[in-house]
Amino acid sequence: MKHYPHHLDLQPAMHAQGTVQLPGSKSISNRTLLLAALAEGKTDIRALLASDDTHVMLMALQKLGVHWTQRGESRDYEVQGIAGVLPVHQADLFMGNAGTAIRPLTAALAVLGGDFSLHGVARMHERPIGDLVDALNGIGADIEYTGEPGFPPLHIRRGHIHSHRLQVRGNVSSQFLTALLMAAPLMAAREPVRIDVVGELISKPYIEITLNLMQRFGVEVQRKGWQSFTIAAGQHYRSPGVIHVEGDASSASYFLAAGAIAGGPVRVEGVGRDSIQGDVRFVDALQAMGAAVTLGDNWIEARADGPLRAIDADFNHIPDAAMTVAVLALHAQGTSMLRNIGSWRVKETDRIAAMATELRKLGADVEEGADYLRVTPPEQIQPAAIDTYDDHRMAMCFSLASLDGALRRGAPLRINDPKCVAKTFPDYFEAFTRIARNDLL
Ligand SMILES: O=C(O)C1=C[C@@H](OP(=O)(O)O)[C@@H](O)[C@H](O)C1
Ligand SMILES: C=C(OP(=O)(O)O)C(=O)O
C-alpha cells in the first residue's frame, strides 16, 4: 500500500509527455475473479489490477473457500474454480466501496445459498442495491436488509428459487443486470433463465464487458437488444486456461486528457482499438474537443492540436471517463455540457454535486442539474485546495487542472486526501508526475 500524505501539492506543468503502462481494468479484474472462482478448472489470470476494489474481491473469495494463489509479487494469479459448489456456507464479507464486488457476489451467493453478511464502508451503505435484491427475492432468494431498506448491509440466507424469469430495473446501475447475468448459469442447470430489463438501461457498454467475459468462460447469452437476455439450460462456466486483463480504459482517460491539454504526445499502453471496455470511447470526446488521437492494437496516444473546444454531448455510455471531460472543460474554449449523467449521484460520492463544488473553487461557472452539468471555464484557473470526497476519480481528474495547456490556464493546486486513488489506481500520482513536466523538451 502507498503512503500518501494528507494532501499533495501540484505545480502548474507546462508540458505533458511520455508513456504510461496502465494498471489492469477494474471491471475486467473483478468479473474475471468471480467467473474463475465459479468455473470448473484452474484459471491463470495475468495482469490483474492491484487495488482496494480487487483486494476486497480476493479476500471475499478466500473467505468463501475459493483457493487462489499469487505468483510472487506479480500481478498474476491462479484461481482454482469451485465448479459451482461453494466450499464454505457461512461468511462475513467486507466489500469496501466496490460496486463490482458487492453486486455480483450478492447475486451469486443468493443463488448458491448459505448464510452470508455483506457490508462495506459508510458510503457503500448509501449506494442503492434495491433493484437487484427485488429481482432476486422476486424469484425466491432470501436477502434481507440489516440496515436501511434498499441499501447494504445485507444478510443472505438459503432461499428457494422457484422461477427462472427475472425482471430487473436498469436505470440506477447496470451492475444489477451484470450481477444477474453472471449468476444466471448457476440456476440454469435444467431450465433456461430469462432476464428482462424493465425500463431504461444505463451504462450499456458495461453489459458488453459482462457478456464478453461470460463467453470466454464458456457461457453464451442470447439477447434481444438491451431488453431481454436468455441463458440456455445446461451451461456451466469452464476455465479458459489463461486470461489476460486489459489495461483500465477509465484510468487511461487522465493521461490522454493530459496529452490533449498540454502538448503531448502521451501514450497509454494496455488498451487499444480492440478493447472490450466502453470507456475507450472517451477518445471520441477528446477528438470532438480538438485533440489528435491515434489508436493502436494495445496503445492509444493523444496530443494537442491547437486549443481545445467545448463539448456538448450525452455521456451515459461512459459515466466514469465523463468525469475527466468535466475537468477537461476547464481547458477548453466555450461552455461544455455533460448530459445524461444522473448515475453520478449514487457512486463513490454525489459526483455531480462534488464536481460542481470543486470546479467552482477553481473559478468555473457551473450549472448543476439532476442529471447534467454545464461548465464555463474561467479565464485563468484559480489556485485552490481540492476536496476529493473519498472518490478516486475526483482526485485523479482534478490533477489535470494543474496543467498549463495551450490557453495557459493552469494553476498550482492542492489535492486533499489523495490516497483515495487506491480504489482503482494506487500509483496514480507517481504516474501523473512522471508525464507532467516543466521543462519544454
Ligand atoms: O460494471 C462495471 O464494471 C461498472 C459499471 C458502471 O457503473 P453503473 O452501471 O452503476 O453506472 C461504472 O460506473 C463502474 O465504475 C463499473
Ligand atoms: C463507480 C465506480 O465504482 P463502482 O465499481 O464501485 O461502482 C467507479 O470506479 O467510478
Coordinates of C-alpha atoms and ligand atoms in Angstrom, one line a residue:
M1 CA 0.0 0.0 0.0
K2 CA 1.1 3.5 -0.8
H3 CA 1.6 6.1 2.0
Y4 CA 0.3 9.3 0.6
P5 CA 0.4 12.5 2.7
H6 CA -2.9 14.2 3.8
H7 CA -2.5 16.4 0.7
L8 CA -0.5 16.7 -2.4
D9 CA 0.7 20.0 -4.0
L10 CA 0.9 20.1 -7.7
Q11 CA 2.7 22.9 -9.5
P12 CA 1.4 24.0 -12.9
A13 CA 3.1 21.9 -15.5
M14 CA 3.7 23.4 -19.0
H15 CA 4.0 20.1 -20.8
A16 CA 2.7 16.6 -20.6
Q17 CA 4.6 13.9 -22.4
G18 CA 5.6 10.3 -22.0
T19 CA 4.3 6.7 -21.9
V20 CA 2.2 5.1 -19.1
Q21 CA 1.7 1.4 -18.5
L22 CA -1.9 1.2 -17.4
P23 CA -2.9 -0.8 -14.4
G24 CA -5.4 -3.6 -15.1
S25 CA -9.1 -2.9 -15.7
K26 CA -11.2 -2.9 -12.5
S27 CA -14.3 -4.0 -14.4
I28 CA -12.5 -6.9 -16.1
S29 CA -10.4 -7.9 -13.0
N30 CA -13.4 -8.3 -10.6
R31 CA -15.6 -10.1 -13.2
T32 CA -12.7 -12.4 -14.1
L33 CA -12.0 -13.3 -10.5
L34 CA -15.6 -14.2 -9.8
L35 CA -16.1 -16.2 -13.0
A36 CA -12.8 -18.0 -12.4
A37 CA -13.9 -18.8 -8.9
L38 CA -17.3 -20.2 -10.1
A39 CA -15.8 -22.1 -13.1
E40 CA -14.7 -25.6 -13.5
G41 CA -10.9 -25.8 -13.7
K42 CA -7.9 -23.6 -12.9
T43 CA -7.6 -20.1 -14.4
D44 CA -4.4 -18.3 -14.8
I45 CA -5.2 -14.6 -14.6
R46 CA -2.5 -12.3 -15.9
A47 CA -2.0 -8.6 -15.1
L48 CA -4.9 -8.4 -12.5
L49 CA -5.4 -4.9 -11.1
A50 CA -3.8 -4.5 -7.6
S51 CA -6.1 -2.0 -5.8
D52 CA -8.7 -1.8 -3.0
D53 CA -11.6 -2.9 -5.2
T54 CA -9.8 -6.1 -6.3
H55 CA -8.4 -6.7 -2.8
V56 CA -11.9 -6.9 -1.3
M57 CA -13.0 -9.4 -4.1
L58 CA -9.9 -11.5 -3.5
M59 CA -10.4 -11.5 0.3
A60 CA -14.1 -12.4 -0.1
L61 CA -13.3 -15.3 -2.4
Q62 CA -10.8 -16.5 0.1
K63 CA -13.3 -16.4 2.9
L64 CA -15.7 -18.3 0.7
G65 CA -13.2 -21.1 0.5
V66 CA -12.0 -20.4 -3.1
H67 CA -8.4 -21.3 -3.4
W68 CA -6.2 -18.7 -5.2
T69 CA -2.5 -18.0 -5.3
Q70 CA -0.5 -15.0 -6.4
R71 CA 2.7 -15.6 -8.3
G72 CA 5.3 -14.0 -6.1
E73 CA 4.8 -10.2 -6.0
S74 CA 3.5 -10.2 -9.6
R75 CA 0.0 -9.3 -10.9
D76 CA -0.5 -12.9 -12.0
Y77 CA -2.9 -15.1 -10.1
E78 CA -4.1 -18.7 -10.3
V79 CA -7.6 -19.4 -9.2
Q80 CA -9.0 -22.9 -8.6
G81 CA -12.6 -22.9 -9.6
I82 CA -15.3 -24.4 -7.4
A83 CA -17.3 -25.7 -10.3
G84 CA -20.5 -24.1 -8.9
V85 CA -20.2 -25.8 -5.4
L86 CA -19.3 -23.4 -2.6
P87 CA -16.9 -24.9 -0.1
V88 CA -18.0 -22.5 2.7
H89 CA -21.6 -21.7 3.6
Q90 CA -21.2 -19.0 6.2
A91 CA -19.1 -15.9 5.9
D92 CA -19.0 -12.2 6.8
L93 CA -17.7 -10.3 3.8
F94 CA -16.3 -6.8 3.7
M95 CA -16.9 -5.2 0.3
G96 CA -15.3 -1.8 0.9
N97 CA -16.8 0.5 -1.7
A98 CA -16.6 -1.8 -4.6
G99 CA -19.8 -2.0 -6.7
T100 CA -18.2 -4.6 -8.9
A101 CA -17.7 -6.8 -5.9
I102 CA -20.8 -6.5 -3.8
R103 CA -23.4 -6.6 -6.6
P104 CA -22.2 -9.7 -8.5
L105 CA -21.4 -11.5 -5.2
T106 CA -24.8 -10.8 -3.8
A107 CA -26.4 -12.4 -6.8
A108 CA -24.1 -15.4 -6.9
L109 CA -24.4 -16.1 -3.2
A110 CA -28.2 -15.6 -3.1
V111 CA -28.5 -18.3 -5.8
L112 CA -25.9 -20.7 -4.3
G113 CA -27.4 -20.3 -0.9
G114 CA -25.9 -20.2 2.6
D115 CA -25.6 -17.7 5.4
F116 CA -23.7 -14.6 4.4
S117 CA -23.3 -11.0 5.6
L118 CA -22.2 -8.4 3.1
H119 CA -21.2 -4.9 4.2
G120 CA -18.8 -2.1 3.3
V121 CA -17.6 1.4 4.1
A122 CA -20.2 4.0 5.2
R123 CA -20.7 5.2 1.6
M124 CA -21.4 1.7 0.4
H125 CA -24.3 1.7 2.8
E126 CA -25.7 4.7 0.9
R127 CA -25.3 3.2 -2.5
P128 CA -28.6 1.5 -3.9
I129 CA -28.9 -2.2 -4.3
G130 CA -32.7 -2.5 -4.0
D131 CA -33.4 -3.2 -7.7
L132 CA -31.0 -6.2 -7.5
V133 CA -32.5 -7.5 -4.3
D134 CA -36.0 -7.1 -5.7
A135 CA -35.1 -9.1 -8.8
L136 CA -33.6 -11.9 -6.7
N137 CA -36.2 -12.0 -3.9
G138 CA -38.8 -12.0 -6.7
I139 CA -37.7 -15.5 -7.8
G140 CA -37.4 -16.9 -4.3
A141 CA -34.0 -15.8 -3.0
D142 CA -33.8 -14.7 0.7
I143 CA -32.0 -11.4 1.0
E144 CA -32.7 -9.2 4.0
Y145 CA -31.6 -5.6 4.6
T146 CA -29.9 -5.3 8.0
G147 CA -29.7 -1.5 7.8
E148 CA -31.7 0.8 5.6
P149 CA -34.1 -0.9 3.2
G150 CA -32.7 -0.7 -0.3
F151 CA -29.1 -0.5 0.7
P152 CA -26.3 -2.7 2.1
P153 CA -25.6 -4.2 4.6
L154 CA -27.3 -7.4 3.6
H155 CA -27.9 -10.8 5.1
I156 CA -28.3 -13.6 2.6
R157 CA -29.9 -16.9 3.6
R158 CA -30.7 -20.0 1.6
G159 CA -33.9 -19.3 -0.3
H160 CA -35.9 -21.4 -2.7
I161 CA -35.5 -20.4 -6.3
H162 CA -38.9 -21.1 -7.9
S163 CA -38.8 -19.2 -11.1
H164 CA -36.3 -18.7 -13.9
R165 CA -37.8 -15.5 -15.3
L166 CA -36.3 -12.4 -13.7
Q167 CA -37.1 -8.7 -14.1
V168 CA -34.6 -6.0 -13.2
R169 CA -34.6 -2.3 -13.4
G170 CA -31.6 -0.8 -15.2
N171 CA -31.9 2.9 -14.7
V172 CA -29.9 3.2 -11.5
S173 CA -26.9 1.0 -12.2
S174 CA -26.1 -1.5 -15.0
Q175 CA -24.3 -3.6 -12.3
F176 CA -27.6 -5.1 -11.3
L177 CA -28.1 -6.7 -14.7
T178 CA -24.4 -7.7 -14.8
A179 CA -24.8 -9.4 -11.4
L180 CA -27.9 -11.4 -12.6
L181 CA -26.3 -12.3 -15.9
M182 CA -23.2 -13.7 -14.1
A183 CA -25.3 -15.6 -11.6
A184 CA -27.7 -17.0 -14.2
P185 CA -25.8 -20.1 -15.2
L186 CA -25.8 -21.1 -11.6
M187 CA -29.6 -21.6 -11.8
A188 CA -29.8 -22.8 -15.4
A189 CA -29.0 -26.5 -14.8
R190 CA -32.3 -27.7 -16.1
E191 CA -34.2 -24.7 -17.2
P192 CA -33.2 -21.7 -19.2
V193 CA -33.0 -18.4 -17.4
R194 CA -34.5 -15.3 -18.9
I195 CA -33.8 -11.8 -17.6
D196 CA -36.0 -8.9 -18.7
V197 CA -34.9 -5.3 -18.3
V198 CA -37.7 -3.1 -17.0
G199 CA -37.5 0.5 -18.4
E200 CA -34.3 2.2 -19.4
L201 CA -30.8 0.7 -19.1
I202 CA -27.9 3.0 -18.3
S203 CA -24.1 2.4 -18.8
K204 CA -24.8 -0.1 -21.5
P205 CA -21.2 -0.8 -22.6
Y206 CA -20.5 -2.5 -19.2
I207 CA -23.0 -5.2 -20.2
E208 CA -20.9 -5.9 -23.2
I209 CA -17.9 -6.5 -20.9
T210 CA -20.0 -8.9 -18.9
L211 CA -21.3 -10.9 -21.9
N212 CA -17.8 -11.0 -23.4
L213 CA -16.2 -12.4 -20.3
M214 CA -19.1 -14.9 -19.7
Q215 CA -18.5 -16.1 -23.3
R216 CA -14.8 -16.6 -22.6
F217 CA -15.8 -18.8 -19.7
G218 CA -18.0 -20.9 -22.0
V219 CA -21.5 -19.4 -21.5
E220 CA -23.5 -17.9 -24.3
V221 CA -26.2 -15.4 -23.8
Q222 CA -29.0 -14.9 -26.3
R223 CA -30.2 -11.3 -26.3
K224 CA -33.0 -9.2 -27.8
G225 CA -31.2 -5.8 -27.9
W226 CA -31.0 -4.4 -24.4
Q227 CA -34.4 -5.7 -23.4
S228 CA -34.1 -9.4 -22.8
F229 CA -31.3 -11.9 -22.1
T230 CA -31.6 -15.7 -22.1
I231 CA -29.2 -18.2 -20.8
A232 CA -29.9 -21.7 -22.3
A233 CA -30.2 -24.6 -19.8
G234 CA -27.2 -26.7 -19.0
Q235 CA -24.4 -24.2 -19.5
H236 CA -21.6 -24.1 -16.9
Y237 CA -18.6 -21.8 -16.6
R238 CA -15.4 -23.5 -17.7
S239 CA -11.9 -22.0 -17.3
P240 CA -10.5 -20.6 -20.5
G241 CA -7.0 -21.5 -19.2
V242 CA -5.2 -18.2 -19.3
I243 CA -6.9 -14.8 -19.3
H244 CA -5.1 -11.5 -19.7
V245 CA -6.6 -8.4 -18.1
E246 CA -6.6 -5.4 -20.3
G247 CA -5.3 -2.1 -19.0
D248 CA -8.0 0.1 -17.5
A249 CA -9.7 2.4 -20.0
S250 CA -11.1 4.8 -17.4
S251 CA -7.6 5.2 -15.9
A252 CA -6.3 5.9 -19.4
S253 CA -8.6 8.9 -19.7
Y254 CA -6.5 11.1 -17.3
F255 CA -3.3 10.6 -19.3
L256 CA -4.9 11.0 -22.7
A257 CA -6.5 14.2 -21.4
A258 CA -3.1 15.4 -20.2
G259 CA -1.7 14.9 -23.6
A260 CA -4.6 16.7 -25.2
I261 CA -4.3 19.7 -22.8
A262 CA -0.6 20.1 -22.5
G263 CA 1.1 19.3 -25.8
G264 CA 1.7 15.6 -25.6
P265 CA 2.1 13.1 -27.0
V266 CA 1.1 11.0 -24.1
R267 CA 0.8 7.3 -24.8
V268 CA -1.0 4.7 -22.7
E269 CA -0.2 1.1 -23.1
G270 CA -2.6 -1.8 -22.2
V271 CA -5.7 -0.7 -24.1
G272 CA -6.2 -0.1 -27.8
R273 CA -8.7 -0.1 -30.6
D274 CA -10.0 -3.6 -29.9
S275 CA -10.6 -3.1 -26.2
I276 CA -13.8 -4.6 -24.7
Q277 CA -14.2 -1.6 -22.4
G278 CA -16.7 1.1 -23.3
D279 CA -14.5 3.8 -21.8
V280 CA -12.2 3.7 -24.7
R281 CA -14.9 5.8 -26.4
F282 CA -13.6 8.7 -24.3
V283 CA -11.3 9.3 -27.3
D284 CA -14.3 10.4 -29.3
A285 CA -14.9 13.2 -26.8
L286 CA -11.2 14.1 -27.0
Q287 CA -11.3 14.3 -30.7
A288 CA -14.6 16.3 -30.7
M289 CA -12.8 18.8 -28.4
G290 CA -10.0 19.1 -31.0
A291 CA -7.3 16.7 -29.8
A292 CA -5.3 14.4 -32.1
V293 CA -5.7 10.8 -31.1
T294 CA -4.1 7.7 -32.6
L295 CA -5.2 4.1 -31.6
G296 CA -3.0 1.0 -32.0
D297 CA -3.7 -2.6 -31.1
N298 CA -2.6 -2.2 -27.5
W299 CA -2.0 1.5 -27.1
I300 CA -3.6 4.9 -27.5
E301 CA -1.8 8.2 -27.9
A302 CA -3.2 11.8 -27.6
R303 CA -1.7 15.2 -28.3
A304 CA -2.8 18.7 -28.6
D305 CA -3.7 20.1 -32.0
G306 CA -4.4 23.8 -31.0
P307 CA -6.6 25.0 -28.2
L308 CA -9.4 22.6 -27.0
R309 CA -13.0 23.4 -27.8
A310 CA -16.0 23.0 -25.6
I311 CA -18.2 19.8 -26.0
D312 CA -21.9 19.3 -25.6
A313 CA -22.8 15.5 -25.5
D314 CA -24.6 12.7 -23.9
F315 CA -22.2 10.7 -21.6
N316 CA -24.5 8.0 -20.4
H317 CA -22.3 5.3 -22.0
I318 CA -19.1 6.4 -20.3
P319 CA -20.1 7.7 -16.9
D320 CA -16.6 7.2 -15.3
A321 CA -14.5 8.8 -18.1
A322 CA -17.0 11.6 -18.3
M323 CA -15.6 13.0 -15.1
T324 CA -12.4 13.6 -17.0
V325 CA -14.3 15.5 -19.6
A326 CA -15.8 17.8 -16.9
V327 CA -12.2 18.8 -15.9
L328 CA -11.1 19.0 -19.5
A329 CA -13.8 21.6 -19.9
L330 CA -11.6 24.0 -17.8
H331 CA -9.0 23.9 -20.6
A332 CA -11.5 24.4 -23.4
Q333 CA -12.9 27.5 -25.2
G334 CA -16.6 27.9 -24.5
T335 CA -19.2 26.3 -22.3
S336 CA -19.3 22.5 -22.1
M337 CA -22.4 20.5 -21.4
L338 CA -22.4 17.0 -20.0
R339 CA -25.8 15.3 -20.4
N340 CA -27.4 12.2 -19.0
I341 CA -25.0 11.6 -16.1
G342 CA -27.6 11.1 -13.4
S343 CA -25.9 7.9 -12.1
W344 CA -23.0 10.1 -10.8
R345 CA -25.2 10.9 -7.8
V346 CA -25.1 7.3 -6.5
K347 CA -21.4 6.5 -7.0
E348 CA -18.4 7.0 -4.6
T349 CA -19.9 10.3 -3.7
D350 CA -22.6 12.5 -5.3
R351 CA -20.3 13.3 -8.2
I352 CA -22.5 15.9 -9.7
A353 CA -22.5 18.0 -6.5
A354 CA -18.9 17.3 -5.7
M355 CA -17.7 18.2 -9.2
A356 CA -19.7 21.4 -9.3
T357 CA -18.4 22.5 -5.9
E358 CA -14.7 21.8 -6.8
L359 CA -14.9 23.3 -10.3
R360 CA -16.4 26.5 -8.8
K361 CA -13.4 26.7 -6.4
L362 CA -11.2 26.9 -9.5
G363 CA -13.2 29.8 -10.8
A364 CA -15.5 28.0 -13.2
D365 CA -19.2 28.9 -13.6
V366 CA -21.1 25.7 -13.2
E367 CA -24.8 24.9 -13.5
E368 CA -25.8 21.6 -11.9
G369 CA -29.0 19.8 -12.9
A370 CA -30.5 16.5 -11.7
D371 CA -28.6 14.7 -14.5
Y372 CA -26.4 17.2 -16.2
L373 CA -23.5 19.6 -15.6
R374 CA -22.8 22.8 -17.6
V375 CA -19.3 24.1 -17.2
T376 CA -18.0 27.5 -18.3
P377 CA -14.2 27.8 -17.6
P378 CA -12.5 30.8 -16.0
E379 CA -10.0 32.9 -18.0
Q380 CA -7.4 31.7 -15.5
I381 CA -7.8 28.7 -13.1
Q382 CA -7.7 29.9 -9.5
P383 CA -5.3 28.2 -7.1
A384 CA -7.3 26.1 -4.7
A385 CA -7.3 23.1 -2.4
I386 CA -9.5 20.4 -4.0
D387 CA -11.5 18.1 -1.7
T388 CA -11.8 14.5 -3.0
Y389 CA -14.8 13.1 -1.1
D390 CA -13.1 9.7 -0.8
D391 CA -13.6 9.4 -4.5
H392 CA -10.6 8.2 -6.5
R393 CA -11.9 9.8 -9.7
M394 CA -12.2 13.2 -8.0
A395 CA -8.6 13.0 -7.0
M396 CA -7.4 11.8 -10.4
C397 CA -9.3 14.1 -12.7
F398 CA -8.6 17.2 -10.8
S399 CA -4.9 16.7 -11.2
L400 CA -5.5 17.9 -14.8
A401 CA -6.4 21.3 -13.6
S402 CA -2.8 21.9 -12.7
L403 CA -1.7 21.6 -16.4
D404 CA -1.0 24.8 -18.2
G405 CA -2.1 23.9 -21.7
A406 CA -2.4 26.0 -24.9
L407 CA -4.6 28.5 -23.1
R408 CA -2.1 28.9 -20.3
R409 CA -4.8 28.5 -17.6
G410 CA -3.0 26.1 -15.2
A411 CA -2.7 26.9 -11.5
P412 CA -0.9 25.4 -8.5
L413 CA -3.3 23.1 -6.8
R414 CA -3.6 21.1 -3.6
I415 CA -5.3 17.7 -3.7
N416 CA -6.6 16.8 -0.3
D417 CA -6.6 13.1 0.8
P418 CA -5.1 11.8 -2.4
K419 CA -4.8 8.2 -1.1
C420 CA -8.4 7.6 -2.2
V421 CA -6.9 6.7 -5.6
A422 CA -6.1 3.3 -4.1
K423 CA -9.7 2.2 -5.1
T424 CA -8.5 1.6 -8.6
F425 CA -5.0 3.1 -9.1
P426 CA -2.7 3.2 -6.1
D427 CA 0.2 4.6 -8.1
Y428 CA -1.7 7.3 -9.9
F429 CA 0.2 10.4 -8.7
E430 CA 3.6 8.8 -9.4
A431 CA 2.5 8.1 -13.0
F432 CA 0.9 11.6 -13.3
T433 CA 4.0 13.5 -12.1
R434 CA 6.2 11.4 -14.5
I435 CA 4.4 12.8 -17.5
A436 CA 3.6 16.3 -16.2
R437 CA 6.8 18.3 -16.8
N438 CA 8.0 21.9 -16.5
D439 CA 10.9 21.6 -19.0
L440 CA 9.9 22.1 -22.6
L441 CA 11.6 19.2 -24.3
Ligands
LIG1 O1 -20.0 -2.9 -14.3 C1 -19.0 -2.2 -14.1 O2 -17.8 -2.7 -14.1 C2 -19.2 -0.7 -13.8 C3 -20.3 -0.1 -14.2 C4 -20.6 1.3 -14.1 O3 -21.5 1.5 -13.1 P1 -23.1 1.8 -13.3 O4 -23.6 0.7 -14.1 O5 -23.6 1.8 -11.9 O6 -23.1 3.2 -14.0 C5 -19.3 2.1 -13.7 O7 -19.6 3.4 -13.3 C6 -18.5 1.4 -12.7 O8 -17.3 2.1 -12.4 C7 -18.1 0.0 -13.2
LIG2 C1 -18.5 4.0 -10.0 C2 -17.3 3.4 -9.7 O1 -17.1 2.3 -9.0 P1 -18.0 1.0 -8.6 O2 -17.4 -0.1 -9.3 O3 -17.8 0.9 -7.1 O4 -19.4 1.3 -9.0 C3 -16.1 4.0 -10.3 O5 -15.0 3.3 -10.3 O6 -16.1 5.1 -10.8

